[in-house]
PDB file of C-alpha atoms and ligand atoms in Angstrom:
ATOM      1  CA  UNK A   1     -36.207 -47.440  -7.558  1.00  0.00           C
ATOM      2  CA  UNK A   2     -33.878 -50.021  -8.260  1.00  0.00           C
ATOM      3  CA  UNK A   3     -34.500 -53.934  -8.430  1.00  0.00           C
ATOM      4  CA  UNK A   4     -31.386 -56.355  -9.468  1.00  0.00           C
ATOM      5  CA  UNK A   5     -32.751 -59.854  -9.996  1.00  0.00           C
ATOM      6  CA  UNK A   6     -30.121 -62.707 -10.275  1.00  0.00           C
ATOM      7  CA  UNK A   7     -27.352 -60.375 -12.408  1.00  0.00           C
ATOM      8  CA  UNK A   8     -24.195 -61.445 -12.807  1.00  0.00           C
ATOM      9  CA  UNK A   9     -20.827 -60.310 -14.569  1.00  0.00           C
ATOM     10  CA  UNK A  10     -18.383 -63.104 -15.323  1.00  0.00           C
ATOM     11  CA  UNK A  11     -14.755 -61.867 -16.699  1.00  0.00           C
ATOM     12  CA  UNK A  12     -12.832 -64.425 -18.552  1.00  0.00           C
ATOM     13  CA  UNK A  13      -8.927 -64.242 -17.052  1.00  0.00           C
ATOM     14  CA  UNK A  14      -6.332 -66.227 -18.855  1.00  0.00           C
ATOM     15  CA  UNK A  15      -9.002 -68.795 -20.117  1.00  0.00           C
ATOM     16  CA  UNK A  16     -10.667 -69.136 -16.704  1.00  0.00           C
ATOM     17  CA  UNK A  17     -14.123 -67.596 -15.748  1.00  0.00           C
ATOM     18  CA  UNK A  18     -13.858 -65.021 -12.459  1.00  0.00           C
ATOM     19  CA  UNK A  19     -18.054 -64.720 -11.710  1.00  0.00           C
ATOM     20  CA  UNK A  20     -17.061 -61.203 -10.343  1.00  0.00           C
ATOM     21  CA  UNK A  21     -20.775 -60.700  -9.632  1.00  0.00           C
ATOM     22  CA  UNK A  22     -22.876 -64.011  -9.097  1.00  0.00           C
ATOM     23  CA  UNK A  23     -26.520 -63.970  -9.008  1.00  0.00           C
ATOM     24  CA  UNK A  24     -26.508 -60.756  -6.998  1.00  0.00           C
ATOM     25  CA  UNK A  25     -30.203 -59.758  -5.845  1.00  0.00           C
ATOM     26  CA  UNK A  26     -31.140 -56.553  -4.314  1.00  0.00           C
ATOM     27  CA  UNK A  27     -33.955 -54.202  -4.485  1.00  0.00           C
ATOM     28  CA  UNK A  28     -32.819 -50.653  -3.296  1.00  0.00           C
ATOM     29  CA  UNK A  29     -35.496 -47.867  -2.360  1.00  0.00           C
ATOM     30  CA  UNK A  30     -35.303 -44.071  -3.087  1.00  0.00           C
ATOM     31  CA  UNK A  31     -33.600 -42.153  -0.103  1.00  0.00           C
ATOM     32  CA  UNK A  32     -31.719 -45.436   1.116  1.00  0.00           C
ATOM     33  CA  UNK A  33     -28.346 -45.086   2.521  1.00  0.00           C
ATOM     34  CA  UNK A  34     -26.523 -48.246   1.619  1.00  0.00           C
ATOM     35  CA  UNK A  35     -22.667 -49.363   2.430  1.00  0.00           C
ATOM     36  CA  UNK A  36     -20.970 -52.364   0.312  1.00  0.00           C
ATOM     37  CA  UNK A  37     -18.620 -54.302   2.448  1.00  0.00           C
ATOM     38  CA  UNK A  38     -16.177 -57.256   2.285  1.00  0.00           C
ATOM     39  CA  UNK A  39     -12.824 -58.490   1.645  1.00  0.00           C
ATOM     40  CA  UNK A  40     -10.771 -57.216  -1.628  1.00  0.00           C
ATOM     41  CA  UNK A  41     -11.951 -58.789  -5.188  1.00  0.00           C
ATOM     42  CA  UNK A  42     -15.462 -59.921  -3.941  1.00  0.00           C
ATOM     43  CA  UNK A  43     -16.543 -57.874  -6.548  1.00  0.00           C
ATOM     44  CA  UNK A  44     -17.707 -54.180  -4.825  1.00  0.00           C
ATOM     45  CA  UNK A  45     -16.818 -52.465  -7.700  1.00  0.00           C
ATOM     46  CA  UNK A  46     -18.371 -54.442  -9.891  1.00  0.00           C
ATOM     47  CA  UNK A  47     -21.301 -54.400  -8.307  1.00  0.00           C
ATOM     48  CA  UNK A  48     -20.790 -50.236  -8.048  1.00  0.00           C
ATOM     49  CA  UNK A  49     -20.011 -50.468 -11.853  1.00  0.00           C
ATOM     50  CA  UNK A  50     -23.406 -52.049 -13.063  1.00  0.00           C
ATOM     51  CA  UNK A  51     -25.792 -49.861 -10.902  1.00  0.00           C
ATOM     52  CA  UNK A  52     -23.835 -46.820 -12.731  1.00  0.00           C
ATOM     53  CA  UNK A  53     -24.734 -48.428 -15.964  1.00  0.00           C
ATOM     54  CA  UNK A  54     -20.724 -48.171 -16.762  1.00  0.00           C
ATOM     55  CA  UNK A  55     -20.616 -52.173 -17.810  1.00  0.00           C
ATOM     56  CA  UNK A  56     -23.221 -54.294 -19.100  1.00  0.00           C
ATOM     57  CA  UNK A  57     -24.227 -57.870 -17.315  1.00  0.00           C
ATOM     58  CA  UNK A  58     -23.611 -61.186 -18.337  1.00  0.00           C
ATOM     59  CA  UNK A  59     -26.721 -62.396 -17.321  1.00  0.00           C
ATOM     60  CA  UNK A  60     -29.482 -61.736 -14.956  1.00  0.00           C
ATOM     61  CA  UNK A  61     -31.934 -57.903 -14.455  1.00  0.00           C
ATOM     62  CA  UNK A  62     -31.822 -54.789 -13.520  1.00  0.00           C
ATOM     63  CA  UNK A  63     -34.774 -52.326 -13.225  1.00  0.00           C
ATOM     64  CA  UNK A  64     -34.049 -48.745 -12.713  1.00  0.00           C
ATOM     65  CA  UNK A  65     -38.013 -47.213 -12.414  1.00  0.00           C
ATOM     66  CA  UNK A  66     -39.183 -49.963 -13.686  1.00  0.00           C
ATOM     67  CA  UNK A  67     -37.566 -49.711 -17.059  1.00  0.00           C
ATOM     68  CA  UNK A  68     -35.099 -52.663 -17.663  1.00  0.00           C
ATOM     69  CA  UNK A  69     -31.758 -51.518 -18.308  1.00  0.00           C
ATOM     70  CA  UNK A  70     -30.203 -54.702 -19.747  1.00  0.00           C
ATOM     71  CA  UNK A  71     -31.748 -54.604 -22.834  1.00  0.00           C
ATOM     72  CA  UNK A  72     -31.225 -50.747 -23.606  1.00  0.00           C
ATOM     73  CA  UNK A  73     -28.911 -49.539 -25.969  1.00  0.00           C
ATOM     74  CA  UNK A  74     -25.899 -47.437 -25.185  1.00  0.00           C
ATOM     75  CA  UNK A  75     -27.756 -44.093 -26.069  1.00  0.00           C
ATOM     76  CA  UNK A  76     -30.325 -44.838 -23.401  1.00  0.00           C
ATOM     77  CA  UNK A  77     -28.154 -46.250 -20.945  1.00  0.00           C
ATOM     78  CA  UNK A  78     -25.930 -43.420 -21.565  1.00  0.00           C
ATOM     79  CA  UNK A  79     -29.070 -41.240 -21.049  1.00  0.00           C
ATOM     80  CA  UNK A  80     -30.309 -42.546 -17.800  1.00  0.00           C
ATOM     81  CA  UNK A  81     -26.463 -42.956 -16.370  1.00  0.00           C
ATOM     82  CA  UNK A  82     -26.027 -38.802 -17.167  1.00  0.00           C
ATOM     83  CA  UNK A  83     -29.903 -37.300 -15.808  1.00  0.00           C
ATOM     84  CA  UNK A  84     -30.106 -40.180 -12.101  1.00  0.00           C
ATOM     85  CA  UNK A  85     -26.612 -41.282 -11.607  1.00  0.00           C
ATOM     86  CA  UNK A  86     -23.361 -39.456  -9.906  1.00  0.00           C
ATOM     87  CA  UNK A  87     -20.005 -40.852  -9.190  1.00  0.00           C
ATOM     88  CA  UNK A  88     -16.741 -40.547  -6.238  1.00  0.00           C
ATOM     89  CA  UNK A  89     -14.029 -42.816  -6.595  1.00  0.00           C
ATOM     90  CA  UNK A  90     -11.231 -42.798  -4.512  1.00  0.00           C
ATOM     91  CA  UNK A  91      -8.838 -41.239  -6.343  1.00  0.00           C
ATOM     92  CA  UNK A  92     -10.873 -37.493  -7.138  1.00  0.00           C
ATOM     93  CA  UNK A  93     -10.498 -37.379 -10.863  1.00  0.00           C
ATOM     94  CA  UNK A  94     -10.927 -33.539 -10.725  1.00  0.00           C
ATOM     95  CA  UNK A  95      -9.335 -31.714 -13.906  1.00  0.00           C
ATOM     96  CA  UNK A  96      -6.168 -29.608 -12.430  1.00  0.00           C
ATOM     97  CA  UNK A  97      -6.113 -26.864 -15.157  1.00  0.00           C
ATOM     98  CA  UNK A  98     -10.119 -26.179 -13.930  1.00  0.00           C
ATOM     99  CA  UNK A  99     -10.491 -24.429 -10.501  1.00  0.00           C
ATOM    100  CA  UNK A 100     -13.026 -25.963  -8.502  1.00  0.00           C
ATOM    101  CA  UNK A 101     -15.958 -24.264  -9.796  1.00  0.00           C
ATOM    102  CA  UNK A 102     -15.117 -25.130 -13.272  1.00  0.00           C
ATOM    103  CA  UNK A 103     -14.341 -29.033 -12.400  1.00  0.00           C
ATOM    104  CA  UNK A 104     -17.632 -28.706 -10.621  1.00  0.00           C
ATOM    105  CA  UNK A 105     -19.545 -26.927 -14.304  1.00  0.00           C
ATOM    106  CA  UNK A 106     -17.958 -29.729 -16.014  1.00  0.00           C
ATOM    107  CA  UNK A 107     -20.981 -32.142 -15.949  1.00  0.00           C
ATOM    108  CA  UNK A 108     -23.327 -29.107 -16.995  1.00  0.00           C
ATOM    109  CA  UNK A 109     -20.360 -27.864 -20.048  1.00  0.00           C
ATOM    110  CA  UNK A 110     -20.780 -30.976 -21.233  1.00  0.00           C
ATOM    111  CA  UNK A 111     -24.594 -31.073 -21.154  1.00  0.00           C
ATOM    112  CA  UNK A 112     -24.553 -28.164 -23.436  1.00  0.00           C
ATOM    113  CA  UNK A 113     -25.832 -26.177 -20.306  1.00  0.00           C
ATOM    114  CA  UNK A 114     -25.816 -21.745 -21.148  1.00  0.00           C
ATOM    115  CA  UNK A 115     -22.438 -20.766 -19.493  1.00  0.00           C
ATOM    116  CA  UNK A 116     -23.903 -17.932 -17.372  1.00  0.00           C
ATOM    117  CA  UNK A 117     -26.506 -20.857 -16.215  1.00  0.00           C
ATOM    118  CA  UNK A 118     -23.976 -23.218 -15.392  1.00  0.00           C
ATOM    119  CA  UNK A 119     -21.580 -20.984 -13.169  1.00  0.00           C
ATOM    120  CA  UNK A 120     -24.583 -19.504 -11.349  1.00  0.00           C
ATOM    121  CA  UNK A 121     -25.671 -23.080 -10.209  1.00  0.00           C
ATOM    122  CA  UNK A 122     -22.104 -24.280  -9.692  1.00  0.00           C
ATOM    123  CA  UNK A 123     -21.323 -22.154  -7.193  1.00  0.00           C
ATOM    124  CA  UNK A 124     -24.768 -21.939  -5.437  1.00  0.00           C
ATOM    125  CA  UNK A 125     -24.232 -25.616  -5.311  1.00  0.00           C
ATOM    126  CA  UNK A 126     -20.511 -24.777  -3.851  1.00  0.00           C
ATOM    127  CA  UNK A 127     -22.332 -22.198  -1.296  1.00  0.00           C
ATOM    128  CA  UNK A 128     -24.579 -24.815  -0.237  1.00  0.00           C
ATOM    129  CA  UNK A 129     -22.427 -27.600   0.827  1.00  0.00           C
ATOM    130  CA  UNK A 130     -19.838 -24.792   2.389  1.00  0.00           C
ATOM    131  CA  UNK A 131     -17.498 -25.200  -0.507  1.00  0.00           C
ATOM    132  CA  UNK A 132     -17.241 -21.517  -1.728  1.00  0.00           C
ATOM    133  CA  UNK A 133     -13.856 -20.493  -0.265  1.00  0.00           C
ATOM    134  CA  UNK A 134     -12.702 -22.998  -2.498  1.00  0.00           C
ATOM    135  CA  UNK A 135     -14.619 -21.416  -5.310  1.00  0.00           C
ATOM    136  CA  UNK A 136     -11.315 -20.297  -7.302  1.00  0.00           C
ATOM    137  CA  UNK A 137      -8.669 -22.444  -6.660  1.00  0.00           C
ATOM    138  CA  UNK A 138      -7.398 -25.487  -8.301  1.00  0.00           C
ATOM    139  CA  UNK A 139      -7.121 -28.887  -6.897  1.00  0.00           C
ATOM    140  CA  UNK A 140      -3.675 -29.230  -6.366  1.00  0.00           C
ATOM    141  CA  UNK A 141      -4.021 -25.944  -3.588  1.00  0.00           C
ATOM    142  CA  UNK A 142      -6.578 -28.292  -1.816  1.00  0.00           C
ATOM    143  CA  UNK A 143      -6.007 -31.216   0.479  1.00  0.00           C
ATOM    144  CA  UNK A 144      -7.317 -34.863  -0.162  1.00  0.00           C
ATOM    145  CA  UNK A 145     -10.959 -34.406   2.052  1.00  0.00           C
ATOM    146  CA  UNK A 146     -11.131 -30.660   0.111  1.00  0.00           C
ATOM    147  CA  UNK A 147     -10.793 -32.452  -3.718  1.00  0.00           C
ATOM    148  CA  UNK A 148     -13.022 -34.975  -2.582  1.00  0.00           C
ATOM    149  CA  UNK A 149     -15.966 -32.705  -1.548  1.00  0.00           C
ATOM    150  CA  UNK A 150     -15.442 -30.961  -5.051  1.00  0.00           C
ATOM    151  CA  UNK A 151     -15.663 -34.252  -6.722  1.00  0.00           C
ATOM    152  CA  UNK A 152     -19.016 -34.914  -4.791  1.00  0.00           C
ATOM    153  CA  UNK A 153     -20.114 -31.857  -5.955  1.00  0.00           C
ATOM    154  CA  UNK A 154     -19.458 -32.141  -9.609  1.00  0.00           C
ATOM    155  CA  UNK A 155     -20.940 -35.389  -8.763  1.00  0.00           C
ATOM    156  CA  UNK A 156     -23.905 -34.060  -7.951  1.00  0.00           C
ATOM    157  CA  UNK A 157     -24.370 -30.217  -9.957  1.00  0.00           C
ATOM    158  CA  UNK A 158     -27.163 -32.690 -12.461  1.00  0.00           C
ATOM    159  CA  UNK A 159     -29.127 -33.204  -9.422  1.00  0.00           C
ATOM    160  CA  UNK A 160     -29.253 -37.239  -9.723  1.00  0.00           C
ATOM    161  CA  UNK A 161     -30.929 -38.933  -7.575  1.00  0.00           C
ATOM    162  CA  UNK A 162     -28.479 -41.836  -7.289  1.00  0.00           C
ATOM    163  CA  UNK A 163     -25.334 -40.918  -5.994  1.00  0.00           C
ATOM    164  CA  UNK A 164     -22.185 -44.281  -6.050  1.00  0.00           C
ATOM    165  CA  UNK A 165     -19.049 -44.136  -3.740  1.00  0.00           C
ATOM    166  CA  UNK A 166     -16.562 -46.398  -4.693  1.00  0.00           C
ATOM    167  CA  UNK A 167     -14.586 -46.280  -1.540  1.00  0.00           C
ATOM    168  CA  UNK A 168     -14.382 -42.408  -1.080  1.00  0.00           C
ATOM    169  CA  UNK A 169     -12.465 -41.663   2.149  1.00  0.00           C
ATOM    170  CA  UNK A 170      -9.604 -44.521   0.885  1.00  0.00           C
ATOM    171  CA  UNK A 171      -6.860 -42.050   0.190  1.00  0.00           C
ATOM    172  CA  UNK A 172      -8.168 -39.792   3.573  1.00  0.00           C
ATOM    173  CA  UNK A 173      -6.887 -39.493   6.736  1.00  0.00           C
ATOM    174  CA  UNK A 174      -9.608 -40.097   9.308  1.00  0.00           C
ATOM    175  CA  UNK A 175     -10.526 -36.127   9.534  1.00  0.00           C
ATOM    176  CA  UNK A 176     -10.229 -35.846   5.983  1.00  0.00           C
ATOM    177  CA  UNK A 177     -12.550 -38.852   5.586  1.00  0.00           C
ATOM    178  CA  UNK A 178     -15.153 -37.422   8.489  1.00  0.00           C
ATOM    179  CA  UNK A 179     -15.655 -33.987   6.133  1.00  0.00           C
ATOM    180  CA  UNK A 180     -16.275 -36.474   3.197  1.00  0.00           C
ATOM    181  CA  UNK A 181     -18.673 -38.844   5.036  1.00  0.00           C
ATOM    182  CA  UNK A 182     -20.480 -35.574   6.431  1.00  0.00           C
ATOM    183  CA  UNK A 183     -20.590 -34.496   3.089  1.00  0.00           C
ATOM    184  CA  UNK A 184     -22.315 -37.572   1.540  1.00  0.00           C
ATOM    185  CA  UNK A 185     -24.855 -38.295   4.526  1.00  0.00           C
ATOM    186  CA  UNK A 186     -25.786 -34.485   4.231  1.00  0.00           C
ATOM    187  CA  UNK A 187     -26.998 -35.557   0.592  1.00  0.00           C
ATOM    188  CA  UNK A 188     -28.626 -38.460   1.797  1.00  0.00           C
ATOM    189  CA  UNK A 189     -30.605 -36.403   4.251  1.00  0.00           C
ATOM    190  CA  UNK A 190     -31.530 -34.101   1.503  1.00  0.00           C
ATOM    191  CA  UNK A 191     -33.063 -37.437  -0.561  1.00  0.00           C
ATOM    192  CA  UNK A 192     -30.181 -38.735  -2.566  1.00  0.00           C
ATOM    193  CA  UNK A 193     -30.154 -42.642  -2.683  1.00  0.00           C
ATOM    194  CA  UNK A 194     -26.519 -43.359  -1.204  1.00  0.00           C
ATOM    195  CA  UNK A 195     -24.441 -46.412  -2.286  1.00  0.00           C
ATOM    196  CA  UNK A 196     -21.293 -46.340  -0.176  1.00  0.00           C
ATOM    197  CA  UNK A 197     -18.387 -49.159  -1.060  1.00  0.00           C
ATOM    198  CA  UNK A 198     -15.835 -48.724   1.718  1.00  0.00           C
ATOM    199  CA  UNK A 199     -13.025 -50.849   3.666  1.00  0.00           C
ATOM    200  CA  UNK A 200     -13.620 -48.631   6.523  1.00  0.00           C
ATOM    201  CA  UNK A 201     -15.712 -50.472   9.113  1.00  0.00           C
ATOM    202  CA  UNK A 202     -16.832 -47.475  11.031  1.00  0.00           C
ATOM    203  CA  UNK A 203     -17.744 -45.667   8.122  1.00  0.00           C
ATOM    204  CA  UNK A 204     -19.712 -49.321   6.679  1.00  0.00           C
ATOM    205  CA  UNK A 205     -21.441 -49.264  10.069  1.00  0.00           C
ATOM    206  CA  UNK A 206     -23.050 -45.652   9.823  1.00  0.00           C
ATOM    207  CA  UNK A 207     -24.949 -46.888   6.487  1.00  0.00           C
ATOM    208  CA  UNK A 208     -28.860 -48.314   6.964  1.00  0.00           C
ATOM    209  CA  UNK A 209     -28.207 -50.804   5.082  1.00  0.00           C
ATOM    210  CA  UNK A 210     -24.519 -52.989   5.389  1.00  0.00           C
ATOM    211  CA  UNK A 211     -24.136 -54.918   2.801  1.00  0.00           C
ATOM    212  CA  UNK A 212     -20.872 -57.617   3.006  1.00  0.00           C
ATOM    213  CA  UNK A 213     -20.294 -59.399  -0.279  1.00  0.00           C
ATOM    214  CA  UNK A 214     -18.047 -62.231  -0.955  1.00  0.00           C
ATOM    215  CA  UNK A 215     -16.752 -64.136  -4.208  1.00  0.00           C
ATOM    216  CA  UNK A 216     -19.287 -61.486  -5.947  1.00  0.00           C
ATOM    217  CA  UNK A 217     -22.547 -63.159  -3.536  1.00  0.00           C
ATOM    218  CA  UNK A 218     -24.857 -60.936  -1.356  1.00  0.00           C
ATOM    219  CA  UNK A 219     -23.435 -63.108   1.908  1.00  0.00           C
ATOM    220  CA  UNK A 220     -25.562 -60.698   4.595  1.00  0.00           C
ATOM    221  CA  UNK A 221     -27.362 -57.839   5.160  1.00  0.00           C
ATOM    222  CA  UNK A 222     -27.515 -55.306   8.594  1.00  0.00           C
ATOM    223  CA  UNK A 223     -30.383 -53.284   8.915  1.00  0.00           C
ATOM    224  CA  UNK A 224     -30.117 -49.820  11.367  1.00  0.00           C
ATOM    225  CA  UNK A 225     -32.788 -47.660  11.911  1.00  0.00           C
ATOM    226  CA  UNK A 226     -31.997 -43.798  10.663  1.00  0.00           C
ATOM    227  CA  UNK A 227     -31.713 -42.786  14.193  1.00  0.00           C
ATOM    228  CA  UNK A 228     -29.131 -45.149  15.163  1.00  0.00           C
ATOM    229  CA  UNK A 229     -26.690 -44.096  12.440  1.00  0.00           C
ATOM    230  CA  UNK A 230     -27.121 -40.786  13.075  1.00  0.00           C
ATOM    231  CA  UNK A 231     -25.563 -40.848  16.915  1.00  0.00           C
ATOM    232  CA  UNK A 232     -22.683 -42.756  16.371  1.00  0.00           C
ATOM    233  CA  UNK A 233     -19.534 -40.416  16.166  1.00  0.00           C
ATOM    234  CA  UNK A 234     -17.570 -39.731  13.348  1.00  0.00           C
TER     235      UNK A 234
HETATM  236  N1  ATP B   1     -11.981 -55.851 -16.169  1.00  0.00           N
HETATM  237  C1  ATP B   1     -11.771 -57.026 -15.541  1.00  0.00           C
HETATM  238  N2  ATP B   1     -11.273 -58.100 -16.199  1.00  0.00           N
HETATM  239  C2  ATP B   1     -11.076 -59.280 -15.584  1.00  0.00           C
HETATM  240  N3  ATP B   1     -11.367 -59.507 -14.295  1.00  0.00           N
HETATM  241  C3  ATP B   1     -11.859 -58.487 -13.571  1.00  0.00           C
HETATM  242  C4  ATP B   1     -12.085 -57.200 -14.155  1.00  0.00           C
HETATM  243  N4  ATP B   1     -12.586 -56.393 -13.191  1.00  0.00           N
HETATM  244  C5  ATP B   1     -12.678 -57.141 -12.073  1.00  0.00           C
HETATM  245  N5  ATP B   1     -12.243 -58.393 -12.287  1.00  0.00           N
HETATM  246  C6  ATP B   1     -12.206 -59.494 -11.312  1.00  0.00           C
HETATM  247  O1  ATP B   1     -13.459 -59.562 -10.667  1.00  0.00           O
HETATM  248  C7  ATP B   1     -13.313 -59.789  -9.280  1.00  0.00           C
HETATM  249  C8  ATP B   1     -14.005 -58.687  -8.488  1.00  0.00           C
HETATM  250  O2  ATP B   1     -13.299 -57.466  -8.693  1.00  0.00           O
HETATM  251  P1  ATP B   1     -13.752 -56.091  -8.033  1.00  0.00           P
HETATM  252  O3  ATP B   1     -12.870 -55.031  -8.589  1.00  0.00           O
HETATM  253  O4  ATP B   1     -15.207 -55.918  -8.207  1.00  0.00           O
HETATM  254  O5  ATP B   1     -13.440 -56.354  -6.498  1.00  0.00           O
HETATM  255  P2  ATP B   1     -13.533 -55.365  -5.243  1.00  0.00           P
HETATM  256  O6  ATP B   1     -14.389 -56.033  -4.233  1.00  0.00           O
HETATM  257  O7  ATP B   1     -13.917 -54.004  -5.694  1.00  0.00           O
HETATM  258  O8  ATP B   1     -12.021 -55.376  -4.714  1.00  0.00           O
HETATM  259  P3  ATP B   1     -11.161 -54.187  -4.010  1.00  0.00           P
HETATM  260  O9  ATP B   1     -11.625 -54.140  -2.587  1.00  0.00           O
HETATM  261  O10 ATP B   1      -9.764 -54.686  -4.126  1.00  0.00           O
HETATM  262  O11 ATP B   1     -11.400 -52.926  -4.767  1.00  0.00           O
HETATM  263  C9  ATP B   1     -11.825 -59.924  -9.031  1.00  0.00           C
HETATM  264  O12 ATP B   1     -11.497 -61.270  -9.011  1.00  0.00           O
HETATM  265  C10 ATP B   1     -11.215 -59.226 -10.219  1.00  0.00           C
HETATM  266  O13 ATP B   1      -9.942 -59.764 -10.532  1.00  0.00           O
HETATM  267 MG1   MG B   2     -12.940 -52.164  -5.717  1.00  0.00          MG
END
């Protein structure tokens, strides 16, 4: 689904170049569940932020389908980021004037999606992941691990198939975070592609794929089998 080949992102920082992401290589398949690991500034989120189409390269490729993505203009980019792509950062981002089913409509209000439409599949989408007693209330009358799983919804109401974590369980207490990871890995067993940055070693270890990164280089990959993951406790 995915193929980077050699992309990099250089900043420039008080007339110095920072090669955030360095040559980075990585082909990721449909369904995989991925972690990003490694010490802070070795460029995770910048890694998070190109496969979301959110920043552009400074050099290097990246096929999503096949279709290279470096070369598209924003329209497009903007295009394939809104229809395969859904986001969790650490810090929610949910609107709190909109109860959760309206933060979790958002994606579809914006896509110009029939109101009647939109609420219907909101909160079957709400029902689904065991959400709905949260159907009506706003975030601040929700804990951390409750906004999150909203967010993750709204995340995912477009049905994309690529779903980016920029270290979601950071602000969670280890319960909290457990409901969240559930949350995500029951996505992943339902055939989202899972990209997981985290500072949390347990929760790195659970992913098929453990990716460490440092000074913005690929500098190993672990490889579980799905049934491995799977057993280890949350
Ligand atoms: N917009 C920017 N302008 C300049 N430099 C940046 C920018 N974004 C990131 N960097 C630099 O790129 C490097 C990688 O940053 P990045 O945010 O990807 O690290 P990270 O691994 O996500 O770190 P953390 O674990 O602290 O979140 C850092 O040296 C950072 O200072
Ligand atoms: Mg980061």
């Amino acid at each position: 689904m995915i193929e980077l080949q050699a992309l990099s992102r250089h900043y420039l920082l008080g007339g110095e170049e920072v090669k955030a992401l360095d040559q980075f290589s990585i082909n990721i398949a449909a369904g995989d569940y991925i972690s990003v690991m490694g010490p802070s500034g070795s460029g995770k989120s910048t890694l998070l932020n190109q496969l979301g189409l959110l920043d552009t390269p400074t050099s290097g490729s990246f096929r999503f389908d096949g279709v290279e993505t470096t070369t598209l203009g924003e329209a497009e980019r903007a295009k394939l980021r809104n229809n395969q792509i859904g986001f969790v950062f650490q810090a929610y981002h949910l609107i709190d004037r909109l109860t959760a089913l309206e933060n979790v409509e958002l994606p579809l209000t914006l896509a110009g999606t029939d109101p009647s439409l939109r609420r219907e599949r909101a909160s079957e989408l709400l029902i689904k992941l065991g959400l709905e007693r949260f159907l009506h209330q706003r975030p601040q009358q929700l804990s951390g691990g409750q906004r999150q799983r909203i967010a993750i919804a709204r995340a995912v109401i477009t049905q994309p198939r690529l779903l980016l974590a920029d270290e979601p369980t950071g602000n969670l207490d280890s319960h909290s975070g457990a409901s969240v990871v559930e949350l995500l890995e029951q996505l992943n067993n339902d055939g989202i592609t899972l990209v997981v940055v985290t500072h949390d070693a347990d929760l790195g270890a659970r992913a098929e794929r453990q990716l460490l990164m440092v000074d913005g280089q690929l500098s190993s990959e672990s490889v579980l089998s799905k049934g491995e993951t799977s057993d280890a406790p949350l």
